[in-house]
Amino acid sequence: MAEPMVREEIEDYAARHTTPLPELLQEQVAETGREFGGLISMVSGQVVGTLLQTLVYALGAKRVLEIGMFTGVSAQMMAAALPDDGRLITCDVYPKAIEFAKRSFARSPHGHKIEVREGPALDTMKTLEPGFDFVFIDADKGNYLNYYEAALPLLAPRGIIAVDNVLWSGNVLDPKDDDSRAIVAFNAHVQADPRTVNVLLTVRDGLLLIRRA
Ligand SMILES: C[S@@+](CC[C@H](N)C(=O)[O-])C[C@H]1O[C@@H](n2cnc3c(N)ncnc32)[C@H](O)[C@@H]1O
């Protein structure tokens, strides 16, 4: 098994000094584990979820776009920081996860702010009006570059794009498979892009924050 990027005790310490997930979301994460087994690792979780929520809050965001919803944990974390008339559009293609997420949104005090778009995210993005204050990219890694290029024109002037898993468990240092190579190519593309300013945070599996230059 690969070495963890950050010592487990340090990850635990960070989690113990980050606001806990609300009870409903803790239940939902546990339920995701029971229903989806190993796919639970796709959930961004408490620390990244709270970071996303804090960014949405700090931006005073009203419109959020999520690419890759899975069971809806990150969507609910971000929606909680939106005003009551705020809107989060989230995309996914996985019917079982979509059904699960919709059930969770129906129980959530913030579920009414969330709109689920089923189908490939690149198709959905073509239908959206620009003006998103925050975009969270967390779907299939092979399309990261395409998602970035589709998200930029949709971004509000002071908006932020956050991209998850950009360290890919450290595999970016020695990419041996298609997903690793796609993430390396994506990170290099953003780094060389004069249109944007970016910072790679080494939180969890790596979170890249991008804004217009
Ligand atoms: C890492 S999970 C998302 C986790 C979620 N953001 C969270 O933190 O709880 C990635 C999701 O992207 C979805 N996905 C994969 N390919 C997609 C595509 N072409 N369009 C939309 N969603 C896609 C998968 O079905 C999966 O549910």
PDB file of C-alpha atoms and ligand atoms in Angstrom:
ATOM      1  CA  MET A   1       0.000   0.000   0.000  1.00  0.00           C
ATOM      2  CA  ALA A   2       1.241   3.513  -0.859  1.00  0.00           C
ATOM      3  CA  GLU A   3       2.618   5.688   1.949  1.00  0.00           C
ATOM      4  CA  PRO A   4       0.012   8.221   3.127  1.00  0.00           C
ATOM      5  CA  MET A   5       0.922  11.729   1.914  1.00  0.00           C
ATOM      6  CA  VAL A   6       0.356  13.165   5.373  1.00  0.00           C
ATOM      7  CA  ARG A   7       0.877  11.147   8.585  1.00  0.00           C
ATOM      8  CA  GLU A   8      -2.400   9.618   9.735  1.00  0.00           C
ATOM      9  CA  GLU A   9      -2.053  11.228  13.192  1.00  0.00           C
ATOM     10  CA  ILE A  10      -1.773  14.636  11.525  1.00  0.00           C
ATOM     11  CA  GLU A  11      -4.878  13.982   9.374  1.00  0.00           C
ATOM     12  CA  ASP A  12      -6.715  12.932  12.563  1.00  0.00           C
ATOM     13  CA  TYR A  13      -5.523  16.042  14.375  1.00  0.00           C
ATOM     14  CA  ALA A  14      -6.737  18.238  11.484  1.00  0.00           C
ATOM     15  CA  ALA A  15     -10.134  16.512  11.584  1.00  0.00           C
ATOM     16  CA  ARG A  16     -10.364  16.953  15.374  1.00  0.00           C
ATOM     17  CA  HIS A  17      -9.728  20.677  14.890  1.00  0.00           C
ATOM     18  CA  THR A  18     -12.208  21.163  12.082  1.00  0.00           C
ATOM     19  CA  THR A  19     -15.909  21.724  12.780  1.00  0.00           C
ATOM     20  CA  PRO A  20     -17.616  18.305  12.687  1.00  0.00           C
ATOM     21  CA  LEU A  21     -20.016  17.499   9.854  1.00  0.00           C
ATOM     22  CA  PRO A  22     -23.648  18.096  10.832  1.00  0.00           C
ATOM     23  CA  GLU A  23     -25.269  14.944  12.238  1.00  0.00           C
ATOM     24  CA  LEU A  24     -27.392  14.384   9.123  1.00  0.00           C
ATOM     25  CA  LEU A  25     -24.310  14.407   6.918  1.00  0.00           C
ATOM     26  CA  GLN A  26     -22.409  12.125   9.296  1.00  0.00           C
ATOM     27  CA  GLU A  27     -25.278   9.650   8.932  1.00  0.00           C
ATOM     28  CA  GLN A  28     -25.179  10.100   5.165  1.00  0.00           C
ATOM     29  CA  VAL A  29     -21.436   9.393   4.994  1.00  0.00           C
ATOM     30  CA  ALA A  30     -21.955   6.220   7.071  1.00  0.00           C
ATOM     31  CA  GLU A  31     -24.839   5.199   4.816  1.00  0.00           C
ATOM     32  CA  THR A  32     -22.669   5.856   1.730  1.00  0.00           C
ATOM     33  CA  GLY A  33     -20.119   3.445   3.215  1.00  0.00           C
ATOM     34  CA  ARG A  34     -22.790   0.773   3.749  1.00  0.00           C
ATOM     35  CA  GLU A  35     -24.354   1.161   0.280  1.00  0.00           C
ATOM     36  CA  PHE A  36     -21.301   1.924  -1.875  1.00  0.00           C
ATOM     37  CA  GLY A  37     -18.469   0.091  -0.066  1.00  0.00           C
ATOM     38  CA  GLY A  38     -14.993   1.181  -1.179  1.00  0.00           C
ATOM     39  CA  LEU A  39     -16.409   4.090  -3.218  1.00  0.00           C
ATOM     40  CA  ILE A  40     -16.742   5.929   0.117  1.00  0.00           C
ATOM     41  CA  SER A  41     -13.209   7.233  -0.558  1.00  0.00           C
ATOM     42  CA  MET A  42     -14.740   9.429  -3.308  1.00  0.00           C
ATOM     43  CA  VAL A  43     -16.521  11.538  -0.676  1.00  0.00           C
ATOM     44  CA  SER A  44     -14.450  14.665  -0.065  1.00  0.00           C
ATOM     45  CA  GLY A  45     -15.515  14.569   3.594  1.00  0.00           C
ATOM     46  CA  GLN A  46     -15.245  16.779   6.646  1.00  0.00           C
ATOM     47  CA  VAL A  47     -12.045  18.792   6.080  1.00  0.00           C
ATOM     48  CA  VAL A  48     -12.399  19.457   2.336  1.00  0.00           C
ATOM     49  CA  GLY A  49     -16.179  19.835   2.736  1.00  0.00           C
ATOM     50  CA  THR A  50     -15.718  22.487   5.406  1.00  0.00           C
ATOM     51  CA  LEU A  51     -13.062  24.226   3.313  1.00  0.00           C
ATOM     52  CA  LEU A  52     -15.431  24.344   0.311  1.00  0.00           C
ATOM     53  CA  GLN A  53     -18.213  25.623   2.536  1.00  0.00           C
ATOM     54  CA  THR A  54     -15.928  28.333   3.941  1.00  0.00           C
ATOM     55  CA  LEU A  55     -14.955  29.483   0.446  1.00  0.00           C
ATOM     56  CA  VAL A  56     -18.605  29.643  -0.656  1.00  0.00           C
ATOM     57  CA  TYR A  57     -19.367  31.616   2.516  1.00  0.00           C
ATOM     58  CA  ALA A  58     -16.411  34.008   2.112  1.00  0.00           C
ATOM     59  CA  LEU A  59     -17.293  34.704  -1.524  1.00  0.00           C
ATOM     60  CA  GLY A  60     -20.878  35.474  -0.581  1.00  0.00           C
ATOM     61  CA  ALA A  61     -21.685  33.076  -3.419  1.00  0.00           C
ATOM     62  CA  LYS A  62     -25.212  32.840  -4.818  1.00  0.00           C
ATOM     63  CA  ARG A  63     -24.569  30.423  -7.690  1.00  0.00           C
ATOM     64  CA  VAL A  64     -22.463  27.293  -7.361  1.00  0.00           C
ATOM     65  CA  LEU A  65     -21.725  24.567  -9.916  1.00  0.00           C
ATOM     66  CA  GLU A  66     -20.542  21.109  -8.912  1.00  0.00           C
ATOM     67  CA  ILE A  67     -19.120  18.615 -11.411  1.00  0.00           C
ATOM     68  CA  GLY A  68     -19.371  15.182  -9.742  1.00  0.00           C
ATOM     69  CA  MET A  69     -21.949  14.888  -6.975  1.00  0.00           C
ATOM     70  CA  PHE A  70     -21.805  11.201  -5.970  1.00  0.00           C
ATOM     71  CA  THR A  71     -24.034  10.837  -2.873  1.00  0.00           C
ATOM     72  CA  GLY A  72     -24.305  14.590  -2.367  1.00  0.00           C
ATOM     73  CA  VAL A  73     -22.141  15.259   0.695  1.00  0.00           C
ATOM     74  CA  SER A  74     -20.026  18.076  -0.792  1.00  0.00           C
ATOM     75  CA  ALA A  75     -23.140  19.534  -2.472  1.00  0.00           C
ATOM     76  CA  GLN A  76     -24.864  19.821   0.898  1.00  0.00           C
ATOM     77  CA  MET A  77     -21.799  21.292   2.583  1.00  0.00           C
ATOM     78  CA  MET A  78     -21.636  24.045  -0.048  1.00  0.00           C
ATOM     79  CA  ALA A  79     -25.409  24.581  -0.173  1.00  0.00           C
ATOM     80  CA  ALA A  80     -25.405  25.228   3.587  1.00  0.00           C
ATOM     81  CA  ALA A  81     -23.348  28.393   2.994  1.00  0.00           C
ATOM     82  CA  LEU A  82     -25.678  29.726   0.288  1.00  0.00           C
ATOM     83  CA  PRO A  83     -28.438  32.196   1.081  1.00  0.00           C
ATOM     84  CA  ASP A  84     -31.979  30.824   0.985  1.00  0.00           C
ATOM     85  CA  ASP A  85     -32.423  31.960  -2.634  1.00  0.00           C
ATOM     86  CA  GLY A  86     -28.982  30.663  -3.653  1.00  0.00           C
ATOM     87  CA  ARG A  87     -28.678  27.824  -6.154  1.00  0.00           C
ATOM     88  CA  LEU A  88     -26.259  24.928  -6.502  1.00  0.00           C
ATOM     89  CA  ILE A  89     -26.365  22.947  -9.741  1.00  0.00           C
ATOM     90  CA  THR A  90     -24.720  19.556  -9.441  1.00  0.00           C
ATOM     91  CA  CYS A  91     -23.999  17.004 -12.181  1.00  0.00           C
ATOM     92  CA  ASP A  92     -23.626  13.239 -12.159  1.00  0.00           C
ATOM     93  CA  VAL A  93     -24.137  10.168 -14.344  1.00  0.00           C
ATOM     94  CA  TYR A  94     -24.385   7.410 -11.709  1.00  0.00           C
ATOM     95  CA  PRO A  95     -28.077   6.473 -11.255  1.00  0.00           C
ATOM     96  CA  LYS A  96     -27.695   4.738  -7.852  1.00  0.00           C
ATOM     97  CA  ALA A  97     -25.758   7.704  -6.422  1.00  0.00           C
ATOM     98  CA  ILE A  98     -28.232  10.201  -7.925  1.00  0.00           C
ATOM     99  CA  GLU A  99     -31.152   8.386  -6.303  1.00  0.00           C
ATOM    100  CA  PHE A 100     -29.311   8.297  -2.965  1.00  0.00           C
ATOM    101  CA  ALA A 101     -28.414  12.011  -3.182  1.00  0.00           C
ATOM    102  CA  LYS A 102     -31.968  13.043  -4.055  1.00  0.00           C
ATOM    103  CA  ARG A 103     -33.278  11.173  -0.983  1.00  0.00           C
ATOM    104  CA  SER A 104     -30.709  12.995   1.168  1.00  0.00           C
ATOM    105  CA  PHE A 105     -31.522  16.403  -0.299  1.00  0.00           C
ATOM    106  CA  ALA A 106     -35.200  15.831   0.508  1.00  0.00           C
ATOM    107  CA  ARG A 107     -34.215  15.440   4.201  1.00  0.00           C
ATOM    108  CA  SER A 108     -31.744  18.340   4.230  1.00  0.00           C
ATOM    109  CA  PRO A 109     -32.641  21.874   5.397  1.00  0.00           C
ATOM    110  CA  HIS A 110     -30.597  23.095   2.384  1.00  0.00           C
ATOM    111  CA  GLY A 111     -31.856  20.579  -0.173  1.00  0.00           C
ATOM    112  CA  HIS A 112     -34.220  23.100  -1.810  1.00  0.00           C
ATOM    113  CA  LYS A 113     -31.185  25.080  -3.033  1.00  0.00           C
ATOM    114  CA  ILE A 114     -29.778  22.065  -4.917  1.00  0.00           C
ATOM    115  CA  GLU A 115     -30.674  21.184  -8.508  1.00  0.00           C
ATOM    116  CA  VAL A 116     -29.463  17.818  -9.828  1.00  0.00           C
ATOM    117  CA  ARG A 117     -28.584  17.561 -13.521  1.00  0.00           C
ATOM    118  CA  GLU A 118     -28.315  13.961 -14.665  1.00  0.00           C
ATOM    119  CA  GLY A 119     -26.023  13.165 -17.591  1.00  0.00           C
ATOM    120  CA  PRO A 120     -22.460  13.885 -18.689  1.00  0.00           C
ATOM    121  CA  ALA A 121     -21.339  17.128 -17.053  1.00  0.00           C
ATOM    122  CA  LEU A 122     -19.826  18.511 -20.263  1.00  0.00           C
ATOM    123  CA  ASP A 123     -23.282  18.326 -21.909  1.00  0.00           C
ATOM    124  CA  THR A 124     -24.908  20.008 -18.906  1.00  0.00           C
ATOM    125  CA  MET A 125     -22.278  22.764 -18.851  1.00  0.00           C
ATOM    126  CA  LYS A 126     -23.169  23.694 -22.448  1.00  0.00           C
ATOM    127  CA  THR A 127     -26.704  24.535 -21.268  1.00  0.00           C
ATOM    128  CA  LEU A 128     -25.714  26.853 -18.379  1.00  0.00           C
ATOM    129  CA  GLU A 129     -25.735  30.638 -18.223  1.00  0.00           C
ATOM    130  CA  PRO A 130     -22.469  32.220 -17.034  1.00  0.00           C
ATOM    131  CA  GLY A 131     -22.131  33.859 -13.610  1.00  0.00           C
ATOM    132  CA  PHE A 132     -21.120  31.052 -11.228  1.00  0.00           C
ATOM    133  CA  ASP A 133     -19.382  32.358  -8.108  1.00  0.00           C
ATOM    134  CA  PHE A 134     -17.909  28.970  -7.288  1.00  0.00           C
ATOM    135  CA  VAL A 135     -17.260  25.831  -9.345  1.00  0.00           C
ATOM    136  CA  PHE A 136     -16.172  22.559  -7.753  1.00  0.00           C
ATOM    137  CA  ILE A 137     -14.660  20.010 -10.146  1.00  0.00           C
ATOM    138  CA  ASP A 138     -14.632  16.471  -8.726  1.00  0.00           C
ATOM    139  CA  ALA A 139     -15.674  14.016 -11.475  1.00  0.00           C
ATOM    140  CA  ASP A 140     -13.813  11.740 -13.945  1.00  0.00           C
ATOM    141  CA  LYS A 141     -10.145  12.724 -13.984  1.00  0.00           C
ATOM    142  CA  GLY A 142      -9.697  12.217 -17.744  1.00  0.00           C
ATOM    143  CA  ASN A 143     -11.995  15.190 -18.355  1.00  0.00           C
ATOM    144  CA  TYR A 144     -10.462  17.619 -15.821  1.00  0.00           C
ATOM    145  CA  LEU A 145      -8.924  19.746 -18.561  1.00  0.00           C
ATOM    146  CA  ASN A 146     -12.226  19.831 -20.474  1.00  0.00           C
ATOM    147  CA  TYR A 147     -14.130  20.743 -17.297  1.00  0.00           C
ATOM    148  CA  TYR A 148     -11.701  23.572 -16.607  1.00  0.00           C
ATOM    149  CA  GLU A 149     -12.030  24.950 -20.122  1.00  0.00           C
ATOM    150  CA  ALA A 150     -15.820  24.702 -19.957  1.00  0.00           C
ATOM    151  CA  ALA A 151     -15.935  26.244 -16.473  1.00  0.00           C
ATOM    152  CA  LEU A 152     -13.805  29.320 -17.152  1.00  0.00           C
ATOM    153  CA  PRO A 153     -16.371  31.095 -19.377  1.00  0.00           C
ATOM    154  CA  LEU A 154     -19.085  30.246 -16.834  1.00  0.00           C
ATOM    155  CA  LEU A 155     -17.167  31.827 -13.949  1.00  0.00           C
ATOM    156  CA  ALA A 156     -18.282  35.156 -12.449  1.00  0.00           C
ATOM    157  CA  PRO A 157     -15.586  37.876 -12.600  1.00  0.00           C
ATOM    158  CA  ARG A 158     -14.534  37.225  -8.970  1.00  0.00           C
ATOM    159  CA  GLY A 159     -15.390  33.533  -8.968  1.00  0.00           C
ATOM    160  CA  ILE A 160     -13.232  30.614  -7.896  1.00  0.00           C
ATOM    161  CA  ILE A 161     -12.809  27.137  -9.362  1.00  0.00           C
ATOM    162  CA  ALA A 162     -11.778  24.416  -6.888  1.00  0.00           C
ATOM    163  CA  VAL A 163     -10.492  21.107  -8.256  1.00  0.00           C
ATOM    164  CA  ASP A 164     -10.196  18.029  -6.043  1.00  0.00           C
ATOM    165  CA  ASN A 165      -7.670  15.148  -6.104  1.00  0.00           C
ATOM    166  CA  VAL A 166      -4.971  17.068  -7.959  1.00  0.00           C
ATOM    167  CA  LEU A 167      -2.235  15.158  -6.077  1.00  0.00           C
ATOM    168  CA  TRP A 168      -3.925  11.784  -6.778  1.00  0.00           C
ATOM    169  CA  SER A 169      -2.407  10.101  -3.705  1.00  0.00           C
ATOM    170  CA  GLY A 170       1.022  11.408  -4.740  1.00  0.00           C
ATOM    171  CA  ASN A 171       0.891   9.594  -8.103  1.00  0.00           C
ATOM    172  CA  VAL A 172       1.412  12.917  -9.914  1.00  0.00           C
ATOM    173  CA  LEU A 173       5.127  12.543  -9.091  1.00  0.00           C
ATOM    174  CA  ASP A 174       5.365   9.256 -10.985  1.00  0.00           C
ATOM    175  CA  PRO A 175       2.277   8.893 -13.208  1.00  0.00           C
ATOM    176  CA  LYS A 176       1.804   5.299 -14.366  1.00  0.00           C
ATOM    177  CA  ASP A 177      -1.852   5.202 -15.474  1.00  0.00           C
ATOM    178  CA  ASP A 178      -4.249   7.278 -17.565  1.00  0.00           C
ATOM    179  CA  ASP A 179      -5.879   9.103 -14.644  1.00  0.00           C
ATOM    180  CA  SER A 180      -2.517  10.057 -13.141  1.00  0.00           C
ATOM    181  CA  ARG A 181      -1.258  11.287 -16.522  1.00  0.00           C
ATOM    182  CA  ALA A 182      -4.490  13.259 -17.085  1.00  0.00           C
ATOM    183  CA  ILE A 183      -4.114  15.011 -13.731  1.00  0.00           C
ATOM    184  CA  VAL A 184      -0.451  15.810 -14.410  1.00  0.00           C
ATOM    185  CA  ALA A 185      -1.393  17.277 -17.812  1.00  0.00           C
ATOM    186  CA  PHE A 186      -4.242  19.239 -16.244  1.00  0.00           C
ATOM    187  CA  ASN A 187      -2.088  20.704 -13.456  1.00  0.00           C
ATOM    188  CA  ALA A 188       0.588  21.706 -15.989  1.00  0.00           C
ATOM    189  CA  HIS A 189      -2.045  23.283 -18.270  1.00  0.00           C
ATOM    190  CA  VAL A 190      -3.444  25.447 -15.454  1.00  0.00           C
ATOM    191  CA  GLN A 191       0.040  26.378 -14.247  1.00  0.00           C
ATOM    192  CA  ALA A 192       0.947  27.633 -17.751  1.00  0.00           C
ATOM    193  CA  ASP A 193      -2.354  29.462 -18.313  1.00  0.00           C
ATOM    194  CA  PRO A 194      -1.889  33.254 -18.284  1.00  0.00           C
ATOM    195  CA  ARG A 195      -5.666  33.732 -17.901  1.00  0.00           C
ATOM    196  CA  THR A 196      -5.673  32.448 -14.322  1.00  0.00           C
ATOM    197  CA  VAL A 197      -3.932  32.503 -10.941  1.00  0.00           C
ATOM    198  CA  ASN A 198      -3.785  29.191  -9.105  1.00  0.00           C
ATOM    199  CA  VAL A 199      -2.678  27.733  -5.785  1.00  0.00           C
ATOM    200  CA  LEU A 200      -2.343  24.026  -5.028  1.00  0.00           C
ATOM    201  CA  LEU A 201      -3.269  23.227  -1.428  1.00  0.00           C
ATOM    202  CA  THR A 202      -1.869  19.969  -0.032  1.00  0.00           C
ATOM    203  CA  VAL A 203      -5.046  19.358   1.942  1.00  0.00           C
ATOM    204  CA  ARG A 204      -6.203  15.690   1.798  1.00  0.00           C
ATOM    205  CA  ASP A 205      -5.672  14.546  -1.846  1.00  0.00           C
ATOM    206  CA  GLY A 206      -4.787  18.040  -3.099  1.00  0.00           C
ATOM    207  CA  LEU A 207      -7.173  20.897  -3.865  1.00  0.00           C
ATOM    208  CA  LEU A 208      -6.345  23.383  -6.635  1.00  0.00           C
ATOM    209  CA  LEU A 209      -7.899  26.842  -6.329  1.00  0.00           C
ATOM    210  CA  ILE A 210      -8.101  28.932  -9.499  1.00  0.00           C
ATOM    211  CA  ARG A 211      -9.269  32.473 -10.216  1.00  0.00           C
ATOM    212  CA  ARG A 212      -9.085  34.847 -13.137  1.00  0.00           C
ATOM    213  CA  ALA A 213      -5.785  36.733 -13.438  1.00  0.00           C
TER     214      ALA A 213
HETATM  215  C1  LIG B   1     -15.346  11.757  -6.552  1.00  0.00           C
HETATM  216  S1  LIG B   1     -17.037  11.488  -6.881  1.00  0.00           S
HETATM  217  C2  LIG B   1     -17.793  12.994  -6.317  1.00  0.00           C
HETATM  218  C3  LIG B   1     -17.776  13.143  -4.819  1.00  0.00           C
HETATM  219  C4  LIG B   1     -18.526  14.319  -4.263  1.00  0.00           C
HETATM  220  N1  LIG B   1     -18.146  15.571  -4.897  1.00  0.00           N
HETATM  221  C5  LIG B   1     -18.273  14.424  -2.778  1.00  0.00           C
HETATM  222  O1  LIG B   1     -17.250  15.013  -2.398  1.00  0.00           O
HETATM  223  O2  LIG B   1     -19.061  13.891  -1.984  1.00  0.00           O
HETATM  224  C6  LIG B   1     -17.084  11.607  -8.617  1.00  0.00           C
HETATM  225  C7  LIG B   1     -18.456  11.517  -9.259  1.00  0.00           C
HETATM  226  O3  LIG B   1     -18.327  11.943 -10.628  1.00  0.00           O
HETATM  227  C8  LIG B   1     -19.293  11.252 -11.370  1.00  0.00           C
HETATM  228  N2  LIG B   1     -18.959  11.308 -12.793  1.00  0.00           N
HETATM  229  C9  LIG B   1     -18.099  10.525 -13.489  1.00  0.00           C
HETATM  230  N3  LIG B   1     -18.109  10.866 -14.789  1.00  0.00           N
HETATM  231  C10 LIG B   1     -18.991  11.888 -14.926  1.00  0.00           C
HETATM  232  C11 LIG B   1     -19.437  12.672 -16.031  1.00  0.00           C
HETATM  233  N4  LIG B   1     -18.976  12.478 -17.270  1.00  0.00           N
HETATM  234  N5  LIG B   1     -20.358  13.617 -15.789  1.00  0.00           N
HETATM  235  C12 LIG B   1     -20.849  13.843 -14.549  1.00  0.00           C
HETATM  236  N6  LIG B   1     -20.454  13.132 -13.471  1.00  0.00           N
HETATM  237  C13 LIG B   1     -19.542  12.163 -13.656  1.00  0.00           C
HETATM  238  C14 LIG B   1     -19.251   9.840 -10.790  1.00  0.00           C
HETATM  239  O4  LIG B   1     -20.456   9.150 -11.093  1.00  0.00           O
HETATM  240  C15 LIG B   1     -19.060  10.111  -9.295  1.00  0.00           C
HETATM  241  O5  LIG B   1     -20.274  10.059  -8.604  1.00  0.00           O
END
